[in-house]
């Protein structure tokens, strides 16, 4: 059997190569950073940061209303729409910055948040930077300039990680995690803008946004529900267990998620851009991609499932032994989540957002039941419920993708 590689496939392979190489380098450096930071910080530090990040990311996900993804999915819209979306994202970043600080201040007065308000204020500045930064990244993806994206992602990691490690070494605890997080994502946006040398025009037409409303609304609901249901367990745990236990869980989940995100995000931006162009899209390329992910992730997931607990104790001392036990269970996510993520990315690019939302409904019900059960069962048993929900989600998405027929849409 011979495979004919056309011009579209060549461009796809080139873009995948840039994104994959960038993500691999970034994730390897992030893994090294996590190993060092875990030795310098305590479970309590990670417990505090885990709760902060869970709350912050809800605002971060909401702030763009998925307008950037809607623009990419829309195809080849006008320059007027491009600039309208850019300024809309910047405006939304400012709005959510104000809203985030206002709510933090109010919750702080009534003691509704567990930790110091100034932690939230530090993080809030990233909302403004991300507002305009996501507009720049949107432009780069539409132009298929994945080389510039790869360089900006790599340089931001090289600069931000040593600064965070130095702060942790000097005993700054949670601040080292917060500053490292802010530097990483703000530098991404600045470096990408510098590489592209793109100056948006001051054009705004509210009517242009209406073309994106349906997709952006459904996609935003999907992202928020995914984040809330995948991370609300941290919020629940802080009311049941001491912060050290929460920190152990956060660290275990962080390492499992880092492994899964390495393969989840290898091709994310390219795949979304590729599947949004229905005239170029071929299902066989996605099948090859999913097969490659299976080959890469399954051996890792099995290895960490058997030896994850011992590795944690060996690398980080006995105080992280419980975290290692949880990691060995959660490591199955390294296999399941990349498949789920890339199937969702493909289906969203094909404008099947509503179908993905409905497909995920059943898994969210299981996750909710699992969170309620945390009051009555151990964390280990909750993880088993969580993994079962992810497996069901994967099977449903596979069936959805298999049934797609685009012959009438090309």
Tab-separated table of C-alpha atoms in Angstrom:
chain	number	residue	atom	x	y	z
A	1	UNK	CA	0.000	0.000	0.000
A	2	UNK	CA	1.331	3.467	-0.880
A	3	UNK	CA	0.389	6.742	0.723
A	4	UNK	CA	0.180	9.873	-1.363
A	5	UNK	CA	1.286	12.950	0.569
A	6	UNK	CA	-0.189	16.122	-0.932
A	7	UNK	CA	0.705	19.772	-0.338
A	8	UNK	CA	-1.824	20.086	2.492
A	9	UNK	CA	-0.348	17.051	4.259
A	10	UNK	CA	3.177	18.466	3.871
A	11	UNK	CA	2.112	21.748	5.455
A	12	UNK	CA	0.300	19.849	8.215
A	13	UNK	CA	3.423	17.776	8.960
A	14	UNK	CA	5.598	20.923	9.019
A	15	UNK	CA	3.240	22.705	11.428
A	16	UNK	CA	2.921	19.601	13.616
A	17	UNK	CA	6.704	19.320	13.766
A	18	UNK	CA	7.110	22.904	14.984
A	19	UNK	CA	4.376	22.613	17.588
A	20	UNK	CA	5.394	19.152	18.777
A	21	UNK	CA	9.092	20.020	19.152
A	22	UNK	CA	8.200	23.185	21.059
A	23	UNK	CA	5.783	21.409	23.393
A	24	UNK	CA	8.238	18.576	24.098
A	25	UNK	CA	11.013	21.016	25.045
A	26	UNK	CA	8.631	23.101	27.164
A	27	UNK	CA	7.228	20.065	28.968
A	28	UNK	CA	10.659	18.579	29.655
A	29	UNK	CA	11.806	21.883	31.154
A	30	UNK	CA	8.555	22.127	33.129
A	31	UNK	CA	9.105	18.620	34.461
A	32	UNK	CA	12.620	19.527	35.576
A	33	UNK	CA	11.236	22.665	37.207
A	34	UNK	CA	8.546	20.641	38.999
A	35	UNK	CA	11.152	18.238	40.373
A	36	UNK	CA	13.275	21.080	41.750
A	37	UNK	CA	10.326	23.133	43.096
A	38	UNK	CA	8.854	20.084	44.852
A	39	UNK	CA	12.114	19.636	46.749
A	40	UNK	CA	12.211	23.325	47.732
A	41	UNK	CA	8.529	23.787	48.647
A	42	UNK	CA	6.088	22.006	50.949
A	43	UNK	CA	2.707	20.293	50.424
A	44	UNK	CA	1.133	23.322	52.163
A	45	UNK	CA	2.577	25.682	49.508
A	46	UNK	CA	1.134	23.558	46.706
A	47	UNK	CA	-2.190	23.288	48.530
A	48	UNK	CA	-2.545	27.074	48.669
A	49	UNK	CA	-1.413	27.563	45.058
A	50	UNK	CA	-3.727	24.788	43.827
A	51	UNK	CA	-6.790	26.503	45.304
A	52	UNK	CA	-5.684	29.926	43.987
A	53	UNK	CA	-5.142	28.576	40.495
A	54	UNK	CA	-8.466	26.721	40.417
A	55	UNK	CA	-10.362	29.953	41.187
A	56	UNK	CA	-8.239	32.084	38.856
A	57	UNK	CA	-8.582	29.751	35.876
A	58	UNK	CA	-12.382	30.033	35.933
A	59	UNK	CA	-11.995	33.762	35.213
A	60	UNK	CA	-9.199	33.123	32.721
A	61	UNK	CA	-11.371	30.708	30.743
A	62	UNK	CA	-14.398	33.016	30.813
A	63	UNK	CA	-12.545	36.192	29.904
A	64	UNK	CA	-12.165	35.606	26.148
A	65	UNK	CA	-15.660	34.090	25.668
A	66	UNK	CA	-13.901	31.777	23.154
A	67	UNK	CA	-13.973	34.558	20.533
A	68	UNK	CA	-10.411	33.718	19.471
A	69	UNK	CA	-11.329	30.078	18.802
A	70	UNK	CA	-14.539	31.136	17.071
A	71	UNK	CA	-12.558	33.405	14.746
A	72	UNK	CA	-10.161	30.575	13.816
A	73	UNK	CA	-13.057	28.156	13.274
A	74	UNK	CA	-14.921	30.735	11.149
A	75	UNK	CA	-12.526	30.198	8.247
A	76	UNK	CA	-11.233	33.259	6.385
A	77	UNK	CA	-13.151	36.263	7.702
A	78	UNK	CA	-12.528	39.932	6.966
A	79	UNK	CA	-9.834	42.189	8.387
A	80	UNK	CA	-12.605	44.089	10.099
A	81	UNK	CA	-13.607	40.976	12.046
A	82	UNK	CA	-9.972	40.207	12.900
A	83	UNK	CA	-9.450	43.631	14.478
A	84	UNK	CA	-12.864	43.601	16.124
A	85	UNK	CA	-12.104	40.312	17.843
A	86	UNK	CA	-8.648	41.543	18.923
A	87	UNK	CA	-9.999	44.677	20.632
A	88	UNK	CA	-12.893	42.716	22.109
A	89	UNK	CA	-10.427	40.300	23.738
A	90	UNK	CA	-8.414	43.209	25.158
A	91	UNK	CA	-11.540	44.902	26.513
A	92	UNK	CA	-12.754	41.654	28.100
A	93	UNK	CA	-9.348	41.220	29.758
A	94	UNK	CA	-9.724	44.631	31.453
A	95	UNK	CA	-13.334	43.893	32.486
A	96	UNK	CA	-12.426	40.559	34.063
A	97	UNK	CA	-9.397	42.124	35.779
A	98	UNK	CA	-11.694	44.610	37.525
A	99	UNK	CA	-14.327	41.946	38.262
A	100	UNK	CA	-11.765	39.497	39.661
A	101	UNK	CA	-10.290	42.105	42.034
A	102	UNK	CA	-13.702	43.369	43.106
A	103	UNK	CA	-14.914	39.885	43.988
A	104	UNK	CA	-11.637	39.053	45.740
A	105	UNK	CA	-11.997	42.206	47.878
A	106	UNK	CA	-15.630	41.424	48.765
A	107	UNK	CA	-14.914	37.775	49.538
A	108	UNK	CA	-11.927	38.839	51.635
A	109	UNK	CA	-14.079	41.174	53.763
A	110	UNK	CA	-16.533	38.384	54.535
A	111	UNK	CA	-13.771	35.748	54.927
A	112	UNK	CA	-15.184	33.705	52.046
A	113	UNK	CA	-11.729	33.000	50.640
A	114	UNK	CA	-9.210	30.978	52.572
A	115	UNK	CA	-6.017	32.846	51.746
A	116	UNK	CA	-4.658	36.389	51.574
A	117	UNK	CA	-6.340	38.651	49.040
A	118	UNK	CA	-2.999	39.943	47.708
A	119	UNK	CA	-2.294	36.498	46.208
A	120	UNK	CA	-5.334	37.002	43.962
A	121	UNK	CA	-4.343	40.591	43.126
A	122	UNK	CA	-0.943	39.429	41.842
A	123	UNK	CA	-2.590	36.861	39.560
A	124	UNK	CA	-5.250	39.296	38.306
A	125	UNK	CA	-2.786	41.351	36.222
A	126	UNK	CA	-2.337	38.356	33.962
A	127	UNK	CA	-5.978	38.733	32.856
A	128	UNK	CA	-5.187	42.036	31.093
A	129	UNK	CA	-2.034	40.668	29.474
A	130	UNK	CA	-3.846	37.505	28.383
A	131	UNK	CA	-6.687	39.522	26.880
A	132	UNK	CA	-4.473	41.206	24.286
A	133	UNK	CA	-2.029	38.272	24.124
A	134	UNK	CA	-4.682	35.795	23.017
A	135	UNK	CA	-5.562	38.136	20.185
A	136	UNK	CA	-1.953	38.076	18.983
A	137	UNK	CA	-1.790	34.256	19.279
A	138	UNK	CA	-5.076	34.005	17.355
A	139	UNK	CA	-3.536	35.985	14.490
A	140	UNK	CA	-0.430	33.743	14.497
A	141	UNK	CA	-2.539	30.563	14.310
A	142	UNK	CA	-4.652	31.892	11.435
A	143	UNK	CA	-1.428	32.764	9.589
A	144	UNK	CA	-0.133	29.231	10.415
A	145	UNK	CA	2.968	30.842	11.936
A	146	UNK	CA	3.613	28.022	14.397
A	147	UNK	CA	7.336	28.703	14.273
A	148	UNK	CA	6.834	32.059	16.017
A	149	UNK	CA	4.537	30.419	18.594
A	150	UNK	CA	7.119	27.695	19.278
A	151	UNK	CA	9.912	30.236	19.814
A	152	UNK	CA	7.830	32.426	22.143
A	153	UNK	CA	6.714	29.441	24.232
A	154	UNK	CA	10.280	28.150	24.543
A	155	UNK	CA	11.881	31.478	25.473
A	156	UNK	CA	9.217	32.270	28.077
A	157	UNK	CA	9.980	28.989	29.839
A	158	UNK	CA	13.759	29.529	29.708
A	159	UNK	CA	13.392	32.940	31.390
A	160	UNK	CA	10.605	32.313	33.907
A	161	UNK	CA	11.578	28.952	35.412
A	162	UNK	CA	14.999	29.936	36.848
A	163	UNK	CA	13.445	33.040	38.448
A	164	UNK	CA	10.789	30.942	40.197
A	165	UNK	CA	13.383	28.414	41.375
A	166	UNK	CA	15.609	31.196	42.741
A	167	UNK	CA	12.661	32.667	44.653
A	168	UNK	CA	11.749	29.241	46.079
A	169	UNK	CA	15.361	28.656	47.098
A	170	UNK	CA	15.270	31.936	49.040
A	171	UNK	CA	12.203	30.799	50.972
A	172	UNK	CA	9.469	32.821	49.219
A	173	UNK	CA	7.108	29.826	49.108
A	174	UNK	CA	3.783	30.467	47.340
A	175	UNK	CA	5.075	33.733	45.840
A	176	UNK	CA	7.663	31.797	43.818
A	177	UNK	CA	4.874	29.732	42.194
A	178	UNK	CA	2.716	32.801	41.520
A	179	UNK	CA	5.496	34.941	40.004
A	180	UNK	CA	6.777	32.037	37.912
A	181	UNK	CA	3.257	31.448	36.549
A	182	UNK	CA	2.737	35.150	35.717
A	183	UNK	CA	6.146	35.524	34.042
A	184	UNK	CA	5.703	32.415	31.932
A	185	UNK	CA	2.430	33.476	30.317
A	186	UNK	CA	3.084	37.226	30.074
A	187	UNK	CA	6.444	36.648	28.349
A	188	UNK	CA	4.756	34.278	25.875
A	189	UNK	CA	2.522	37.120	24.711
A	190	UNK	CA	5.249	39.799	24.559
A	191	UNK	CA	7.745	37.632	22.680
A	192	UNK	CA	5.118	36.419	20.182
A	193	UNK	CA	4.001	39.985	19.457
A	194	UNK	CA	7.649	41.002	18.931
A	195	UNK	CA	8.229	38.072	16.541
A	196	UNK	CA	5.095	38.751	14.476
A	197	UNK	CA	5.528	42.536	14.321
A	198	UNK	CA	1.770	42.776	13.776
A	199	UNK	CA	0.026	46.049	14.543
A	200	UNK	CA	-3.778	45.719	14.723
A	201	UNK	CA	-5.848	48.539	13.284
A	202	UNK	CA	-8.317	50.330	15.505
A	203	UNK	CA	-11.456	48.943	13.862
A	204	UNK	CA	-14.467	47.758	15.815
A	205	UNK	CA	-17.863	46.643	14.531
A	206	UNK	CA	-20.140	44.938	17.029
A	207	UNK	CA	-22.245	43.397	14.267
A	208	UNK	CA	-19.232	41.418	13.056
A	209	UNK	CA	-19.083	39.581	16.397
A	210	UNK	CA	-22.608	38.241	15.892
A	211	UNK	CA	-21.273	35.761	13.330
A	212	UNK	CA	-19.221	34.110	16.076
A	213	UNK	CA	-21.808	34.142	18.852
A	214	UNK	CA	-23.170	30.606	18.526
A	215	UNK	CA	-19.795	28.876	18.463
A	216	UNK	CA	-18.250	31.079	21.169
A	217	UNK	CA	-21.199	30.580	23.542
A	218	UNK	CA	-21.210	26.797	23.229
A	219	UNK	CA	-17.424	26.543	23.397
A	220	UNK	CA	-17.244	28.769	26.505
A	221	UNK	CA	-19.835	26.623	28.275
A	222	UNK	CA	-17.809	23.538	27.374
A	223	UNK	CA	-14.516	24.986	28.651
A	224	UNK	CA	-15.974	26.285	31.900
A	225	UNK	CA	-17.767	23.020	32.647
A	226	UNK	CA	-14.594	21.044	31.861
A	227	UNK	CA	-12.485	23.201	34.167
A	228	UNK	CA	-14.979	23.365	37.026
A	229	UNK	CA	-15.717	19.643	37.050
A	230	UNK	CA	-12.071	18.658	36.572
A	231	UNK	CA	-10.738	20.967	39.306
A	232	UNK	CA	-13.521	21.563	41.807
A	233	UNK	CA	-12.301	18.507	43.704
A	234	UNK	CA	-9.476	20.697	45.060
A	235	UNK	CA	-12.014	23.181	46.464
A	236	UNK	CA	-14.057	20.361	48.029
A	237	UNK	CA	-10.975	18.738	49.548
A	238	UNK	CA	-9.921	21.896	51.393
A	239	UNK	CA	-13.106	21.699	53.476
A	240	UNK	CA	-12.574	18.021	54.351
A	241	UNK	CA	-8.816	17.546	54.748
A	242	UNK	CA	-5.890	19.621	56.092
A	243	UNK	CA	-3.963	21.778	53.629
A	244	UNK	CA	-1.023	19.323	53.624
A	245	UNK	CA	-3.307	16.546	52.304
A	246	UNK	CA	-4.734	18.933	49.697
A	247	UNK	CA	-1.178	19.832	48.698
A	248	UNK	CA	-0.253	16.157	48.304
A	249	UNK	CA	-3.276	15.631	46.051
A	250	UNK	CA	-2.568	18.812	44.058
A	251	UNK	CA	1.050	17.772	43.460
A	252	UNK	CA	0.068	14.219	42.425
A	253	UNK	CA	-2.596	15.552	40.065
A	254	UNK	CA	-0.196	18.198	38.766
A	255	UNK	CA	2.404	15.598	37.774
A	256	UNK	CA	-0.256	13.379	36.152
A	257	UNK	CA	-1.720	16.362	34.289
A	258	UNK	CA	1.728	17.496	33.210
A	259	UNK	CA	2.338	14.103	31.669
A	260	UNK	CA	-1.028	14.126	29.931
A	261	UNK	CA	-0.767	17.745	28.772
A	262	UNK	CA	2.606	16.991	27.170
A	263	UNK	CA	0.786	14.765	24.682
A	264	UNK	CA	-2.568	16.588	24.775
A	265	UNK	CA	-1.097	19.887	23.619
A	266	UNK	CA	1.576	18.602	21.257
A	267	UNK	CA	-0.638	19.233	18.239
A	268	UNK	CA	-3.582	21.202	19.703
A	269	UNK	CA	-3.283	24.494	17.791
A	270	UNK	CA	-2.389	22.823	14.494
A	271	UNK	CA	-5.208	20.269	14.760
A	272	UNK	CA	-7.806	22.935	15.568
A	273	UNK	CA	-6.648	25.046	12.609
A	274	UNK	CA	-6.568	21.957	10.346
A	275	UNK	CA	-10.014	20.628	11.308
A	276	UNK	CA	-11.511	24.115	10.956
A	277	UNK	CA	-10.610	24.007	7.246
A	278	UNK	CA	-13.104	21.378	6.122
A	279	UNK	CA	-11.919	21.426	2.510
A	280	UNK	CA	-8.452	20.298	3.683
A	281	UNK	CA	-9.578	17.924	6.423
A	282	UNK	CA	-9.041	14.156	6.157
A	283	UNK	CA	-10.201	11.796	8.913
A	284	UNK	CA	-7.336	9.397	8.269
A	285	UNK	CA	-4.814	11.982	9.507
A	286	UNK	CA	-6.616	12.150	12.860
A	287	UNK	CA	-6.639	8.335	13.089
A	288	UNK	CA	-2.861	8.321	12.559
A	289	UNK	CA	-2.485	10.992	15.230
A	290	UNK	CA	-4.571	9.052	17.774
A	291	UNK	CA	-2.587	5.881	17.061
A	292	UNK	CA	0.678	7.763	17.619
A	293	UNK	CA	-0.631	9.115	20.940
A	294	UNK	CA	-1.596	5.592	22.068
A	295	UNK	CA	1.879	4.264	21.247
A	296	UNK	CA	3.542	7.096	23.186
A	297	UNK	CA	1.312	7.270	26.256
A	298	UNK	CA	0.205	3.731	27.108
A	299	UNK	CA	3.677	2.426	28.125
A	300	UNK	CA	4.247	5.544	30.269
A	301	UNK	CA	0.880	5.219	32.011
A	302	UNK	CA	1.521	1.546	32.824
A	303	UNK	CA	5.042	2.266	34.098
A	304	UNK	CA	3.948	5.086	36.426
A	305	UNK	CA	0.972	3.059	37.630
A	306	UNK	CA	3.349	0.380	38.913
A	307	UNK	CA	6.316	2.499	40.026
A	308	UNK	CA	4.947	6.032	40.573
A	309	UNK	CA	4.759	5.778	44.374
A	310	UNK	CA	8.354	4.548	44.679
A	311	UNK	CA	9.606	7.299	42.344
A	312	UNK	CA	7.945	10.022	44.420
A	313	UNK	CA	9.503	8.757	47.641
A	314	UNK	CA	12.917	8.374	45.999
A	315	UNK	CA	12.898	11.833	44.388
A	316	UNK	CA	11.197	13.932	47.051
A	317	UNK	CA	11.668	12.108	50.390
A	318	UNK	CA	9.116	10.318	52.534
A	319	UNK	CA	6.993	13.419	53.248
A	320	UNK	CA	5.625	13.076	49.701
A	321	UNK	CA	4.853	9.337	49.992
A	322	UNK	CA	1.063	9.833	50.098
A	323	UNK	CA	1.316	12.075	47.036
A	324	UNK	CA	3.207	9.279	45.248
A	325	UNK	CA	0.462	6.795	46.086
A	326	UNK	CA	-2.142	9.116	44.560
A	327	UNK	CA	0.053	9.767	41.509
A	328	UNK	CA	0.339	6.047	40.749
A	329	UNK	CA	-3.476	5.918	40.473
A	330	UNK	CA	-3.844	9.196	38.565
A	331	UNK	CA	-1.130	8.231	36.052
A	332	UNK	CA	-3.756	6.465	33.890
A	333	UNK	CA	-4.778	10.015	32.893
A	334	UNK	CA	-1.518	10.191	30.906
A	335	UNK	CA	-3.109	7.723	28.480
A	336	UNK	CA	-6.789	8.770	28.580
A	337	UNK	CA	-6.637	12.578	28.578
A	338	UNK	CA	-4.541	13.160	25.400
A	339	UNK	CA	-6.982	11.032	23.391
A	340	UNK	CA	-9.959	12.884	24.878
A	341	UNK	CA	-8.362	16.282	24.351
A	342	UNK	CA	-7.402	15.756	20.713
A	343	UNK	CA	-10.794	14.271	19.847
A	344	UNK	CA	-12.498	17.272	21.464
A	345	UNK	CA	-10.181	19.670	19.622
A	346	UNK	CA	-10.968	17.995	16.302
A	347	UNK	CA	-14.730	17.941	16.891
A	348	UNK	CA	-14.719	21.586	18.007
A	349	UNK	CA	-12.808	22.548	14.878
A	350	UNK	CA	-15.459	20.747	12.847
A	351	UNK	CA	-18.079	22.883	14.644
A	352	UNK	CA	-19.477	19.948	16.615
A	353	UNK	CA	-19.336	21.858	19.910
A	354	UNK	CA	-22.938	21.094	20.864
A	355	UNK	CA	-22.381	17.369	20.340
A	356	UNK	CA	-19.253	17.460	22.525
A	357	UNK	CA	-21.185	19.276	25.260
A	358	UNK	CA	-23.931	16.660	25.232
A	359	UNK	CA	-21.427	13.816	25.121
A	360	UNK	CA	-19.627	15.157	28.166
A	361	UNK	CA	-22.818	15.569	30.190
A	362	UNK	CA	-22.832	11.978	31.437
A	363	UNK	CA	-19.209	12.108	32.529
A	364	UNK	CA	-19.840	15.337	34.452
A	365	UNK	CA	-22.662	13.643	36.370
A	366	UNK	CA	-20.255	10.897	37.432
A	367	UNK	CA	-17.640	13.461	38.501
A	368	UNK	CA	-20.242	15.321	40.600
A	369	UNK	CA	-21.211	12.062	42.309
A	370	UNK	CA	-17.524	11.433	42.933
A	371	UNK	CA	-17.081	14.864	44.554
A	372	UNK	CA	-20.096	14.282	46.811
A	373	UNK	CA	-18.700	10.896	47.761
A	374	UNK	CA	-15.467	12.567	48.952
A	375	UNK	CA	-17.307	13.315	52.200
A	376	UNK	CA	-17.808	9.576	52.756
A	377	UNK	CA	-15.002	7.708	50.965
A	378	UNK	CA	-11.214	7.957	50.632
A	379	UNK	CA	-9.413	10.049	48.012
A	380	UNK	CA	-8.169	6.829	46.391
A	381	UNK	CA	-11.707	5.615	45.688
A	382	UNK	CA	-12.687	9.024	44.350
A	383	UNK	CA	-9.802	8.777	41.853
A	384	UNK	CA	-11.197	5.458	40.592
A	385	UNK	CA	-14.591	7.122	39.993
A	386	UNK	CA	-12.822	9.994	38.209
A	387	UNK	CA	-10.888	7.621	35.932
A	388	UNK	CA	-14.064	5.690	35.102
A	389	UNK	CA	-15.783	8.921	34.033
A	390	UNK	CA	-12.838	9.761	31.782
A	391	UNK	CA	-12.962	6.341	30.123
A	392	UNK	CA	-16.692	6.757	29.407
A	393	UNK	CA	-16.010	10.222	27.981
A	394	UNK	CA	-13.354	8.795	25.652
A	395	UNK	CA	-15.659	6.059	24.341
A	396	UNK	CA	-18.460	8.521	23.605
A	397	UNK	CA	-16.121	10.912	21.753
A	398	UNK	CA	-14.722	8.019	19.696
A	399	UNK	CA	-18.231	7.077	18.581
A	400	UNK	CA	-19.018	10.687	17.711
A	401	UNK	CA	-15.903	11.060	15.581
A	402	UNK	CA	-16.420	7.717	13.857
A	403	UNK	CA	-19.947	8.730	12.751
A	404	UNK	CA	-18.899	12.077	11.243
A	405	UNK	CA	-19.433	12.336	7.497
A	406	UNK	CA	-18.035	15.460	5.826
A	407	UNK	CA	-18.531	14.442	2.209
A	408	UNK	CA	-21.460	16.858	1.775
A	409	UNK	CA	-19.631	19.746	3.470
A	410	UNK	CA	-16.541	19.858	1.241
